[in-house]
Coordinates of C-alpha atoms and ligand atoms in Angstrom, one line a residue:
X24 CA -2.4 17.1 -31.2
X25 CA -5.4 19.7 -29.9
X26 CA -7.5 18.8 -27.5
X27 CA -10.3 20.5 -26.8
X28 CA -12.3 20.7 -23.2
X29 CA -13.8 24.0 -21.5
X30 CA -11.6 26.5 -20.2
X31 CA -12.2 27.0 -15.9
X32 CA -9.2 28.3 -15.2
X33 CA -7.7 30.9 -17.4
X34 CA -4.1 31.4 -18.0
X35 CA -1.6 28.8 -19.7
X36 CA 0.9 27.3 -19.2
X37 CA 3.0 24.7 -19.8
X38 CA 4.6 21.4 -18.4
X39 CA 5.1 17.3 -18.2
X40 CA 2.0 15.2 -18.8
X41 CA 1.9 13.0 -15.5
X42 CA -1.6 11.5 -15.4
X43 CA -3.2 10.4 -12.3
X44 CA -6.5 8.6 -12.8
X45 CA -9.4 6.7 -9.8
X46 CA -7.9 9.6 -7.7
X47 CA -4.3 8.7 -7.2
X48 CA -4.8 4.6 -7.2
X49 CA -3.0 5.0 -10.3
X50 CA -0.1 7.6 -10.9
X51 CA 1.2 7.7 -14.9
X52 CA 4.9 9.8 -15.4
X53 CA 8.0 9.7 -16.9
X54 CA 11.4 9.4 -14.9
X55 CA 14.4 10.4 -15.4
X56 CA 17.4 7.9 -16.2
X57 CA 19.4 7.7 -12.9
X58 CA 15.9 6.5 -11.8
X59 CA 15.5 4.0 -13.9
X60 CA 17.2 1.3 -11.8
X61 CA 15.8 2.3 -8.7
X62 CA 12.6 1.3 -10.2
X63 CA 13.2 -1.9 -11.6
X64 CA 14.1 -2.8 -8.2
X65 CA 10.3 -1.9 -7.0
X66 CA 8.9 -3.7 -9.3
X67 CA 11.3 -6.0 -8.3
X68 CA 10.7 -6.1 -5.1
X69 CA 6.8 -5.8 -5.6
X70 CA 6.8 -9.4 -7.1
X71 CA 8.9 -10.8 -4.5
X72 CA 5.5 -9.6 -2.2
X73 CA 3.2 -10.2 -4.7
X74 CA 4.3 -13.8 -4.2
X75 CA 5.1 -14.5 -0.7
X76 CA 0.8 -12.7 0.0
X77 CA -0.1 -15.3 -3.2
X78 CA 1.5 -18.8 -2.1
X79 CA -0.2 -17.2 1.5
X80 CA -3.2 -16.7 -0.3
X81 CA -3.0 -20.2 -1.5
X82 CA -2.0 -22.5 0.8
X83 CA -5.1 -21.0 2.8
X84 CA -7.7 -22.0 0.2
X85 CA -6.5 -24.6 0.7
X86 CA -6.6 -25.2 4.1
X87 CA -10.3 -24.6 3.7
X88 CA -11.6 -25.7 0.7
X89 CA -8.9 -27.7 -0.3
X90 CA -6.6 -28.4 -3.1
X91 CA -9.1 -28.5 -5.6
X92 CA -9.3 -24.2 -5.3
X93 CA -6.0 -23.2 -5.0
X94 CA -4.6 -24.4 -8.4
X95 CA -5.3 -20.8 -9.6
X96 CA -3.1 -19.0 -6.9
X97 CA -0.9 -21.7 -8.6
X98 CA -2.1 -20.4 -12.4
X99 CA -1.5 -16.8 -10.8
X100 CA 2.2 -17.8 -9.3
X101 CA 3.0 -18.5 -13.2
X102 CA 2.3 -15.4 -14.3
X103 CA 4.5 -13.5 -12.1
X104 CA 7.6 -15.3 -13.1
X105 CA 5.6 -15.3 -17.7
X106 CA 8.3 -12.8 -19.8
X107 CA 5.4 -10.9 -21.0
X108 CA 4.4 -9.6 -17.4
X109 CA 7.5 -8.0 -15.0
X110 CA 9.6 -9.1 -17.7
X111 CA 8.3 -7.4 -20.2
X112 CA 7.0 -4.3 -17.6
X113 CA 10.8 -4.1 -17.0
X114 CA 12.3 -3.8 -20.3
X115 CA 9.0 -0.7 -21.1
X116 CA 10.7 0.8 -17.6
X117 CA 14.4 0.6 -19.5
X118 CA 13.7 1.1 -22.9
X119 CA 11.0 4.4 -22.3
X120 CA 11.6 5.4 -19.1
X121 CA 8.0 4.5 -18.3
X122 CA 7.5 4.3 -14.0
X123 CA 6.8 0.6 -13.1
X124 CA 3.0 0.8 -12.5
X125 CA 2.4 2.4 -16.1
X126 CA 5.0 -0.3 -17.8
X127 CA 2.5 -3.2 -16.2
X128 CA -0.3 -1.2 -17.0
X129 CA 0.7 -1.4 -20.8
X130 CA 1.9 -5.2 -20.1
X131 CA -1.3 -6.1 -18.9
X132 CA -2.9 -4.7 -22.3
X133 CA -0.8 -5.9 -24.6
X134 CA -1.5 -9.4 -22.8
X135 CA -5.2 -9.0 -22.8
X136 CA -5.2 -8.3 -26.6
X137 CA -3.5 -11.5 -27.2
X138 CA -6.0 -13.3 -24.9
X139 CA -8.8 -11.2 -27.2
X140 CA -7.1 -12.5 -29.5
X141 CA -7.6 -17.0 -28.3
X142 CA -11.1 -18.8 -29.4
X143 CA -11.1 -21.0 -26.4
X144 CA -13.4 -19.6 -24.1
X145 CA -11.9 -21.0 -20.4
X146 CA -8.2 -18.7 -21.7
X147 CA -9.7 -15.6 -23.0
X148 CA -11.2 -15.4 -19.1
X149 CA -7.6 -16.3 -18.0
X150 CA -7.6 -12.6 -18.5
X151 CA -9.2 -11.5 -15.8
X152 CA -6.4 -13.4 -13.6
X153 CA -3.6 -10.8 -15.5
X154 CA -5.5 -8.3 -14.5
X155 CA -5.6 -9.4 -10.0
X156 CA -2.2 -10.1 -10.3
X157 CA -0.9 -7.2 -11.5
X158 CA -3.5 -4.8 -9.8
X159 CA -1.6 -6.9 -6.7
X160 CA 1.4 -5.7 -8.4
X161 CA 0.6 -2.0 -8.4
X162 CA -1.1 -2.6 -5.1
X163 CA 2.3 -3.8 -3.9
X164 CA 4.2 -1.3 -5.8
X165 CA 2.5 1.8 -3.8
X166 CA 4.9 3.4 -1.8
X167 CA 2.5 4.5 1.2
X168 CA 0.4 6.1 -1.7
X169 CA 0.8 10.2 -0.2
X170 CA -0.9 12.7 -2.7
X171 CA 1.6 14.6 -1.1
X172 CA 4.4 12.8 -2.4
X173 CA 3.2 13.0 -5.4
X174 CA 6.4 14.6 -7.8
X175 CA 8.7 13.2 -5.9
X176 CA 10.4 11.5 -9.3
X177 CA 8.8 13.5 -11.3
X178 CA 11.4 16.9 -12.9
X179 CA 9.9 20.2 -14.2
X180 CA 6.4 22.0 -14.2
X181 CA 3.8 19.6 -14.1
X182 CA 0.1 19.3 -16.5
X183 CA -1.6 16.6 -14.0
X184 CA -4.5 14.8 -16.4
X185 CA -6.7 13.2 -14.6
X186 CA -10.2 11.8 -15.4
X187 CA -10.7 13.6 -11.9
X188 CA -9.3 16.0 -9.5
X189 CA -10.5 16.4 -6.3
X190 CA -10.1 19.8 -4.3
X191 CA -8.1 17.1 -1.1
X192 CA -6.1 16.6 -3.7
X193 CA -5.1 19.9 -5.7
X194 CA -4.8 21.4 -1.9
X195 CA -1.9 18.6 -1.1
X196 CA 0.3 19.2 -3.8
X197 CA 3.2 21.9 -4.0
X198 CA 1.6 24.3 -6.4
X199 CA 5.3 25.7 -6.8
X200 CA 4.9 22.9 -9.7
X201 CA 1.6 23.3 -11.1
X202 CA 1.6 24.1 -15.1
X203 CA -2.0 22.9 -15.5
X204 CA -5.0 20.6 -15.0
X205 CA -6.7 18.7 -17.4
X206 CA -8.9 16.6 -16.4
X207 CA -12.1 14.1 -18.6
X208 CA -15.1 14.5 -16.2
X209 CA -17.5 17.4 -17.6
X210 CA -17.1 20.1 -15.7
X211 CA -15.6 20.6 -12.5
X212 CA -17.2 21.5 -8.7
X213 CA -17.5 24.2 -8.2
X214 CA -13.8 24.1 -5.2
X215 CA -11.6 22.5 -7.4
X216 CA -12.4 25.3 -9.8
X217 CA -12.0 27.6 -7.2
X218 CA -9.3 26.6 -5.4
X219 CA -7.2 26.2 -9.0
X220 CA -7.9 30.1 -10.0
X221 CA -7.1 31.0 -6.6
X222 CA -3.9 28.8 -7.2
X223 CA -3.7 30.2 -11.0
X224 CA -2.3 27.4 -12.2
X225 CA -5.0 27.1 -15.4
X226 CA -7.2 24.5 -16.2
X227 CA -9.5 23.3 -19.0
X228 CA -12.2 20.0 -17.8
X229 CA -14.3 17.9 -20.2
X230 CA -11.4 17.0 -22.2
X231 CA -13.6 13.3 -22.6
X232 CA -10.1 11.1 -22.1
X233 CA -7.8 13.0 -21.4
X234 CA -6.1 10.3 -19.0
X235 CA -6.8 7.9 -21.8
X236 CA -5.7 9.9 -24.7
X237 CA -2.2 12.1 -23.7
X238 CA 1.4 9.9 -22.7
X239 CA 2.8 10.5 -19.5
X240 CA 6.1 12.2 -19.9
X241 CA 4.2 14.0 -22.7
X242 CA 4.6 18.6 -23.5
X243 CA 1.0 19.2 -22.9
X244 CA 0.3 24.1 -23.5
X245 CA -2.9 23.8 -21.6
X246 CA -4.8 27.5 -22.0
X247 CA -7.6 27.4 -19.6
X248 CA -9.2 31.3 -21.3
X249 CA -9.8 28.9 -24.5
X250 CA -10.0 25.0 -23.2
X251 CA -7.3 24.7 -25.6
X252 CA -4.4 21.7 -24.6
X253 CA -1.7 21.0 -27.2
X254 CA 0.0 17.5 -26.6
X255 CA 4.1 18.1 -28.0
X256 CA 3.4 21.2 -29.8
X257 CA 5.6 22.6 -32.4
X258 CA 8.8 24.7 -31.1
X259 CA 7.6 27.7 -33.0
X260 CA 3.2 27.5 -31.3
X261 CA 5.2 27.0 -27.9
X262 CA 7.7 29.9 -27.9
X263 CA 4.5 32.1 -29.5
X264 CA 2.3 30.8 -26.5
X265 CA 4.9 31.6 -23.8
X266 CA 5.0 35.0 -25.6
X267 CA 1.1 34.7 -25.1
X268 CA 1.2 33.3 -21.5
X269 CA 4.0 36.3 -20.5
X270 CA 2.1 39.3 -21.7
X271 CA -1.0 37.7 -20.1
X272 CA 1.2 38.1 -16.8
X273 CA 1.6 41.5 -17.6
X274 CA -0.8 42.4 -18.9
X275 CA -2.6 41.2 -15.1
X276 CA -0.1 42.9 -13.8
X277 CA -0.1 46.5 -14.5
X278 CA -4.2 46.8 -12.7
X279 CA -1.6 45.5 -9.3
X280 CA -1.5 49.4 -8.9
X281 CA -5.1 48.9 -7.9
X282 CA -4.5 47.3 -5.4
X283 CA -2.9 49.4 -3.0
X284 CA -5.5 51.9 -4.0
X285 CA -8.7 53.1 -2.0
X286 CA -12.6 51.1 -3.9
X287 CA -13.9 54.7 -3.4
X288 CA -16.4 55.2 -6.8
X289 CA -16.1 58.9 -8.6
X290 CA -18.9 60.6 -6.7
X291 CA -17.2 59.9 -3.3
X292 CA -19.1 56.1 -2.1
X293 CA -16.1 54.1 -0.5
X294 CA -16.9 50.1 -2.1
X295 CA -15.8 47.3 0.6
X296 CA -13.5 44.6 -1.1
X297 CA -12.2 41.8 0.6
X298 CA -11.1 38.3 -0.6
X299 CA -12.5 35.2 0.0
X300 CA -9.6 32.6 1.3
X301 CA -9.0 28.3 0.5
X302 CA -6.3 28.4 2.2
X303 CA -5.2 30.0 5.8
X304 CA -1.3 30.5 3.5
X305 CA -3.2 32.9 0.9
X306 CA -4.2 35.0 4.1
X307 CA -0.7 37.4 3.5
X308 CA -1.5 37.8 -0.3
X309 CA -5.1 38.5 -0.3
X310 CA -3.6 41.0 1.9
X311 CA -1.6 42.2 -0.7
X312 CA -3.4 42.5 -3.7
X313 CA -5.4 45.2 -1.4
X314 CA -8.1 42.7 0.1
X315 CA -9.8 44.8 3.7
X316 CA -10.1 41.8 5.4
X317 CA -11.5 38.3 4.6
X318 CA -14.5 37.4 3.3
X319 CA -15.3 34.3 2.7
X320 CA -13.4 31.9 4.3
X321 CA -14.1 28.4 3.5
X322 CA -12.9 26.0 6.5
X323 CA -13.6 23.5 4.6
X324 CA -10.7 23.2 3.6
X325 CA -9.5 22.6 6.0
X326 CA -10.1 18.7 5.7
X327 CA -9.5 18.7 2.2
X328 CA -5.8 19.0 3.5
X329 CA -5.5 17.2 6.4
X330 CA -9.4 14.9 6.3
X331 CA -10.5 14.1 10.1
X332 CA -7.5 15.4 11.8
X333 CA -8.6 18.9 10.6
X334 CA -12.0 18.2 12.7
X335 CA -10.1 19.5 16.1
X336 CA -10.8 21.9 18.3
X337 CA -7.2 23.0 18.7
X338 CA -6.0 22.4 15.5
X339 CA -8.5 25.2 14.9
X340 CA -8.1 27.8 16.8
X341 CA -4.2 27.8 15.4
X342 CA -5.6 28.8 11.4
X343 CA -8.2 30.8 12.8
X344 CA -5.8 32.5 15.0
X345 CA -2.7 32.4 12.2
X346 CA -5.7 33.6 9.4
X347 CA -7.4 37.0 12.1
X348 CA -3.4 37.3 12.4
X349 CA -2.2 37.9 9.2
X350 CA -4.3 40.4 8.4
X351 CA -3.9 42.3 11.2
X352 CA -7.0 44.0 12.3
X353 CA -8.2 43.2 9.1
X354 CA -12.0 41.2 9.5
X355 CA -12.1 38.1 9.1
X356 CA -15.1 36.5 7.9
X357 CA -14.9 32.2 8.6
X358 CA -18.0 30.2 7.5
X359 CA -18.8 27.4 9.0
X360 CA -18.3 24.0 7.5
X361 CA -20.1 23.6 3.8
X362 CA -19.7 20.3 2.8
X363 CA -21.6 17.2 2.5
X364 CA -22.3 14.3 5.2
X365 CA -19.4 12.4 2.6
X366 CA -17.1 14.6 2.7
X367 CA -17.2 15.0 6.4
X368 CA -16.4 11.1 6.4
X369 CA -19.3 11.2 9.2
X370 CA -22.6 9.1 8.8
X371 CA -25.1 10.6 10.6
X372 CA -26.2 8.7 14.1
X373 CA -29.1 6.4 13.2
X374 CA -28.8 7.0 9.0
X375 CA -28.2 4.3 6.7
X376 CA -26.7 5.1 4.1
X377 CA -25.8 8.9 4.4
X378 CA -28.1 11.8 1.3
X379 CA -25.3 12.7 -1.5
X380 CA -28.1 15.3 -2.4
X381 CA -26.8 19.1 -2.4
X382 CA -29.9 19.7 -1.3
X383 CA -29.9 16.4 1.7
X384 CA -27.7 17.6 4.8
X385 CA -25.0 18.9 4.4
X386 CA -23.6 23.2 5.1
X387 CA -25.4 24.5 8.2
X388 CA -28.0 21.8 8.6
X389 CA -25.2 18.4 8.5
X390 CA -23.3 20.8 11.6
X391 CA -26.6 20.7 13.8
X392 CA -27.1 17.3 13.5
X393 CA -23.5 17.2 14.2
X394 CA -23.3 19.0 17.5
X395 CA -19.6 17.6 18.6
X396 CA -18.2 18.0 14.9
X397 CA -20.6 22.3 15.3
X398 CA -19.7 22.8 19.0
X399 CA -15.3 22.2 17.8
X400 CA -15.3 24.4 15.3
X401 CA -17.3 27.1 17.6
X402 CA -15.4 26.6 20.3
X403 CA -12.5 27.0 18.0
X404 CA -13.3 30.6 16.5
X405 CA -14.5 31.8 19.4
X406 CA -11.4 31.5 21.0
X407 CA -9.8 32.5 18.0
X408 CA -11.4 35.5 18.2
X409 CA -10.3 37.2 20.8
X410 CA -6.8 37.5 18.2
X411 CA -8.7 40.3 15.9
X412 CA -12.1 40.7 14.1
X413 CA -13.0 37.4 13.4
X414 CA -17.0 37.6 12.3
X415 CA -19.3 34.2 11.7
X416 CA -21.0 33.0 9.3
X417 CA -23.3 29.7 8.3
X418 CA -23.3 28.4 5.0
X419 CA -27.2 26.8 3.1
X420 CA -29.8 28.5 5.8
X421 CA -32.5 28.3 4.4
X422 CA -35.0 30.5 7.6
X423 CA -35.1 32.2 10.9
X424 CA -35.5 28.2 13.3
X425 CA -32.3 27.5 11.5
X426 CA -30.2 30.5 12.7
X427 CA -32.0 31.1 15.5
X428 CA -30.2 27.1 16.3
X429 CA -26.9 28.3 15.4
X430 CA -26.6 31.3 17.0
X431 CA -28.6 28.1 20.7
X432 CA -25.5 26.7 19.2
X433 CA -22.9 29.7 19.7
X434 CA -23.9 30.9 23.6
X435 CA -23.6 27.0 24.5
X436 CA -19.7 26.9 22.6
X437 CA -19.2 30.1 24.3
X438 CA -20.6 29.0 28.0
X439 CA -18.4 25.8 28.2
X440 CA -15.3 27.6 27.3
X441 CA -16.3 29.7 29.7
X442 CA -16.7 26.8 32.7
X443 CA -13.0 26.5 31.5
X444 CA -12.4 29.8 32.3
X445 CA -12.0 31.5 29.8
X446 CA -13.2 34.7 28.6
X447 CA -14.5 34.8 25.1
X448 CA -15.4 38.1 23.4
X449 CA -18.4 39.3 21.1
X450 CA -18.7 38.2 18.1
X451 CA -21.1 39.3 15.0
X452 CA -22.9 35.7 13.9
X453 CA -24.4 35.8 10.1
X454 CA -25.4 34.1 7.2
X455 CA -24.7 33.1 4.1
X456 CA -28.2 34.4 1.9
X457 CA -27.4 30.7 -1.5
X458 CA -31.5 29.8 -1.4
X459 CA -33.8 31.4 -2.5
X460 CA -35.7 30.5 0.7
X461 CA -33.7 32.8 3.0
X462 CA -33.6 35.0 -0.4
X463 CA -37.4 35.6 -0.1
X464 CA -37.1 36.2 3.9
X465 CA -34.2 38.3 4.1
X466 CA -36.9 41.2 6.0
X467 CA -36.9 38.2 8.7
X468 CA -33.5 36.9 8.4
X469 CA -31.3 40.5 8.7
X470 CA -33.5 40.4 12.0
X471 CA -31.8 37.9 13.9
X472 CA -28.9 37.9 11.7
X473 CA -25.5 41.0 12.6
X474 CA -24.7 40.8 8.7
X475 CA -25.1 38.5 5.5
X476 CA -23.1 37.9 2.3
X477 CA -25.1 36.2 -0.9
X478 CA -23.1 33.9 -2.6
X479 CA -24.1 33.5 -5.8
X480 CA -22.7 30.7 -6.9
X481 CA -24.7 28.4 -5.1
X482 CA -28.2 30.8 -5.7
X483 CA -28.1 31.1 -8.7
X484 CA -28.2 27.8 -9.0
X485 CA -30.7 26.8 -6.9
X486 CA -32.8 29.4 -7.8
X487 CA -32.7 28.4 -11.8
X488 CA -32.7 24.9 -10.7
X489 CA -29.8 24.3 -13.0
X490 CA -27.0 22.2 -11.7
X491 CA -23.5 23.6 -12.8
X492 CA -21.3 20.6 -12.3
X493 CA -23.6 19.0 -15.0
X494 CA -22.3 19.4 -18.3
X495 CA -25.8 19.0 -20.1
X496 CA -27.5 22.0 -18.2
X497 CA -24.3 23.4 -16.6
X498 CA -24.9 25.8 -20.2
X499 CA -28.0 27.3 -18.7
X500 CA -26.5 28.3 -15.3
X501 CA -26.8 32.0 -16.1
X502 CA -26.3 35.7 -13.8
X503 CA -27.8 37.8 -15.4
X504 CA -31.3 36.9 -16.1
X505 CA -33.5 38.5 -14.7
X506 CA -34.3 36.6 -11.6
X507 CA -30.4 36.6 -10.3
X508 CA -31.1 40.7 -11.1
X509 CA -34.7 40.4 -8.9
X510 CA -33.4 38.6 -5.9
X511 CA -30.1 40.4 -5.1
X512 CA -32.6 43.6 -5.2
X513 CA -35.1 42.1 -3.0
X514 CA -31.7 41.4 -0.4
X515 CA -29.6 43.8 -1.5
X516 CA -32.7 46.0 0.2
X517 CA -34.5 44.2 2.5
X518 CA -31.0 44.1 5.0
X519 CA -29.7 47.8 4.4
X520 CA -33.8 48.8 5.3
X521 CA -32.8 47.0 8.4
X522 CA -29.6 48.3 9.2
X523 CA -27.9 45.2 8.7
X524 CA -24.2 44.8 6.0
X525 CA -24.8 42.8 3.1
X526 CA -22.2 41.4 0.8
X527 CA -21.6 39.5 -2.6
X528 CA -18.5 36.3 -1.8
X529 CA -20.2 34.6 -5.3
X530 CA -18.4 34.2 -8.3
X531 CA -20.6 37.2 -9.2
X532 CA -17.9 39.8 -7.5
X533 CA -15.0 38.7 -9.4
X534 CA -16.9 39.7 -13.0
X535 CA -15.8 43.6 -13.5
X536 CA -18.3 43.3 -15.4
X537 CA -21.1 42.9 -13.2
X538 CA -19.5 45.5 -10.0
X539 CA -21.3 48.7 -11.8
X540 CA -24.1 46.0 -11.7
X541 CA -24.4 45.0 -8.6
X542 CA -23.5 47.9 -7.5
X543 CA -26.2 50.1 -9.0
X544 CA -28.5 46.9 -7.2
X545 CA -28.0 48.4 -4.3
X546 CA -24.4 46.0 -3.0
X547 CA -21.6 47.7 -1.4
X548 CA -19.6 45.5 -0.3
X549 CA -17.9 43.0 -2.3
X550 CA -15.5 38.4 -1.7
X551 CA -13.5 37.7 -4.8
X552 CA -10.4 35.9 -5.3
X553 CA -7.2 37.7 -4.6
X554 CA -5.9 37.6 -7.5
X555 CA -9.4 39.4 -8.9
X556 CA -9.2 42.8 -6.7
X557 CA -6.7 44.8 -8.4
X558 CA -9.1 44.8 -11.3
X559 CA -12.3 45.2 -9.4
X560 CA -10.6 48.0 -7.9
X561 CA -9.9 49.5 -10.9
X562 CA -13.3 49.3 -12.8
X563 CA -14.8 50.6 -8.7
X564 CA -12.5 53.5 -8.9
X565 CA -14.9 54.7 -12.2
X566 CA -18.1 54.7 -11.7
X567 CA -20.5 56.9 -10.7
X568 CA -23.0 55.3 -8.5
X569 CA -25.9 57.6 -10.2
X570 CA -24.8 56.0 -13.8
X571 CA -24.6 52.1 -12.3
X572 CA -28.6 52.9 -10.6
X573 CA -29.5 54.2 -14.0
X574 CA -27.5 51.1 -15.6
X575 CA -28.8 48.8 -12.7
X576 CA -32.6 50.2 -13.5
X577 CA -32.4 49.4 -16.9
X578 CA -30.4 46.6 -16.6
X579 CA -34.1 45.3 -14.1
X580 CA -36.8 45.5 -17.0
X581 CA -34.9 43.3 -19.6
X582 CA -36.8 40.5 -20.2
X583 CA -34.2 37.9 -21.3
X584 CA -30.1 37.1 -20.0
X585 CA -29.0 38.5 -23.5
X586 CA -31.9 41.0 -22.9
X587 CA -29.2 42.4 -19.8
X588 CA -26.0 41.2 -21.8
X589 CA -26.8 44.7 -24.4
X590 CA -28.5 46.6 -21.4
X591 CA -24.3 46.3 -19.5
X592 CA -22.3 46.1 -23.1
X593 CA -23.9 49.4 -24.5
X594 CA -23.4 51.3 -21.0
X595 CA -19.7 50.4 -20.9
X596 CA -18.5 53.2 -23.1
X597 CA -20.6 55.6 -20.6
X598 CA -20.2 54.0 -16.8
X599 CA -16.7 54.2 -17.7
Ligands
LIG625 C1 -21.6 31.0 -3.1 O1 -22.6 30.0 -2.4 O2 -21.8 31.5 -3.8 C2 -19.8 30.8 -1.9 C3 -19.5 31.5 -2.1 O3 -20.3 29.3 -2.1 P1 -19.3 28.4 -2.3 O4 -19.3 29.0 -3.7 O5 -18.5 28.2 -1.6 O6 -20.3 26.5 -2.6
LIG626 MG1 -22.2 28.2 -1.1

C-alpha cells in the first residue's frame, strides 16, 4: 500500500508504525512476545479499577437520585465482564500482540458494529455505554501518560503515525529511535516541521487518515522528499530504498568539509553563517557544522519540553548559560518567547476567552502584557550574559513603541539584578522583522535597535496574507513573490544605511538556491538549521558579489514569482 502527502522534512526513514492519536491519549503499537503476560495483567488490573470506580459511582447516584438512576451502572458493570469486551481484547493482545489500548479499541469497534445492526433503538443506544466503559478502561490503563515513556515497550526504529503532531510531543521523545513522522493533518505548523528537520527525521504530512489506515506495527518507509509512505513494502523495494537513503546520506556528508571552511565569496566578502537552534543540545552540533554563532535560539521550545517549569528564572538561566558556553565565545542570539497566549498556558488578566488567532496576543506583545513572565526571562538572560557573547532579540515587533517598551523592560530587569548585588554587562538588543509594519518602518526601528533579523517565515505569510498552515492556500506561500524581494531589499538598505547589522533567520536563508539572490539584495548574515550550513557555505564560496547584484537587479524587475524563478534558473550556471 502507498500513501501520499506533503514531504515536510526530507530524507528516507524506515521503521515500525506507532500510532498516536488525540494528543497521546490513544497509542496503538505492537508489543514483543515477552510482554504479552504483563499486558494481560495490565488489562485485568484496569478492569478491576474500573469495576471499583463504577461501583462507587453507582452508590453515589443511588444516594443522590435514587436506585432507579443507578441501574445504568449495573449495565456497565455487566459490560465489564461481557466476553465480547475485555475478554475479547485479551484474546487480541495474545493472538495479535497488540497493546491493550489497541485491543480494546478493536473490541469496541466489533461490538459497535453489532449494535449498529440491531433494530431495537433502545439497544442501539447502549453503544454509547460500551464506549463509556472502554474510555474508562483506557484511562485506567494509562501509566501516567508521560510522552517520554512513549517508546518504552516498543522495539526497533519507529515511525510515529499521528492525527496531528505538536512540537511539545516531539520535543519529549527519544530522537534516536525515531525513523519518521506521518501525520493526517494537512500541513504542519512551522515549529513542528522545523523541529523535525532539525533532528533530521523524515516527515510526511497531510496523509489523510493515515492514523486510521496504518496498522500498529506495520513496516513503513517514509520518503520526506517525495511525500510518499510505503506500507509493508516488498523486500526488493525496501533494499532499494535503503540504498537510496545511504546514497543521500553520503551526498550530504560530501558537503561536510565545507562546514569547517570560512564563508567568504570568491571576491573576498565575508558572509556570516549562524545556526538556528531549538534545543540547547543542538548547539554543539551547530558548531561542528561550521556555525559562527547561534543566530536564533527559539526560547519558546523551553516551554514545549517542560511546560510552565520552563518559565522559572533559574531554569532559564541554566539553559542560556549552557548555550553560551557551548558556543565558546561565539555569539548567541536568544529570541524571547514567541508564543500565543494558549501556548504559554496562562490567561491574560481581565480577559475572558483568550485570543487564538496568530494575529492576537503573541510574541513581544504577549511578553509585554505578562510582566512577571517577561521580567523572569530578561533577568535570566542578563544573568547568563556574563558567560559569553549574548544578544537579546524580540519577536513579532510591529513598531517603535513596542521596541521602546521592551527596552524599558530590559532596564527594569537590569535594575532588579543590581538590587540583588549583581553587575550585568551591556547586551545588544535587537528585533525580528517579520511583520510588514516593521519592514516598512525599518529606518525608524533601525535607529533604536542594535541589530535586526528578518524572519522570512512570518514576513512572507503576513505580507502575502497566506496562512501557511492552511493547506488550501499554502501553495500561495511564495518566497519569490516580487513583494517579498522588494521588502527584503528595503530592510537590507534601511538597516545598512544606519549601520545596523541585519541578518536573515527564516527558512529562506537555508535554501542554497536563494542565497545568491539574498546576497545580491545586500544581505550578509544568515542563520539556518545546522544541517543546511555546509551546503550554504559551499554556495557562498562559489559566488561573486557583483554577479549576485546583477542577479538581484534582474529578479527585482520580474513581475511574478515564476518569472523570478526563471531568472534564478537562468543564472545558476553563470553565478557559479
Ligand atoms: C520567522 O518567522 O521567519 C522566524 C524565524 O520565526 P519562526 O519561524 O519561529 O516564526
Ligand atoms: Mg516568526
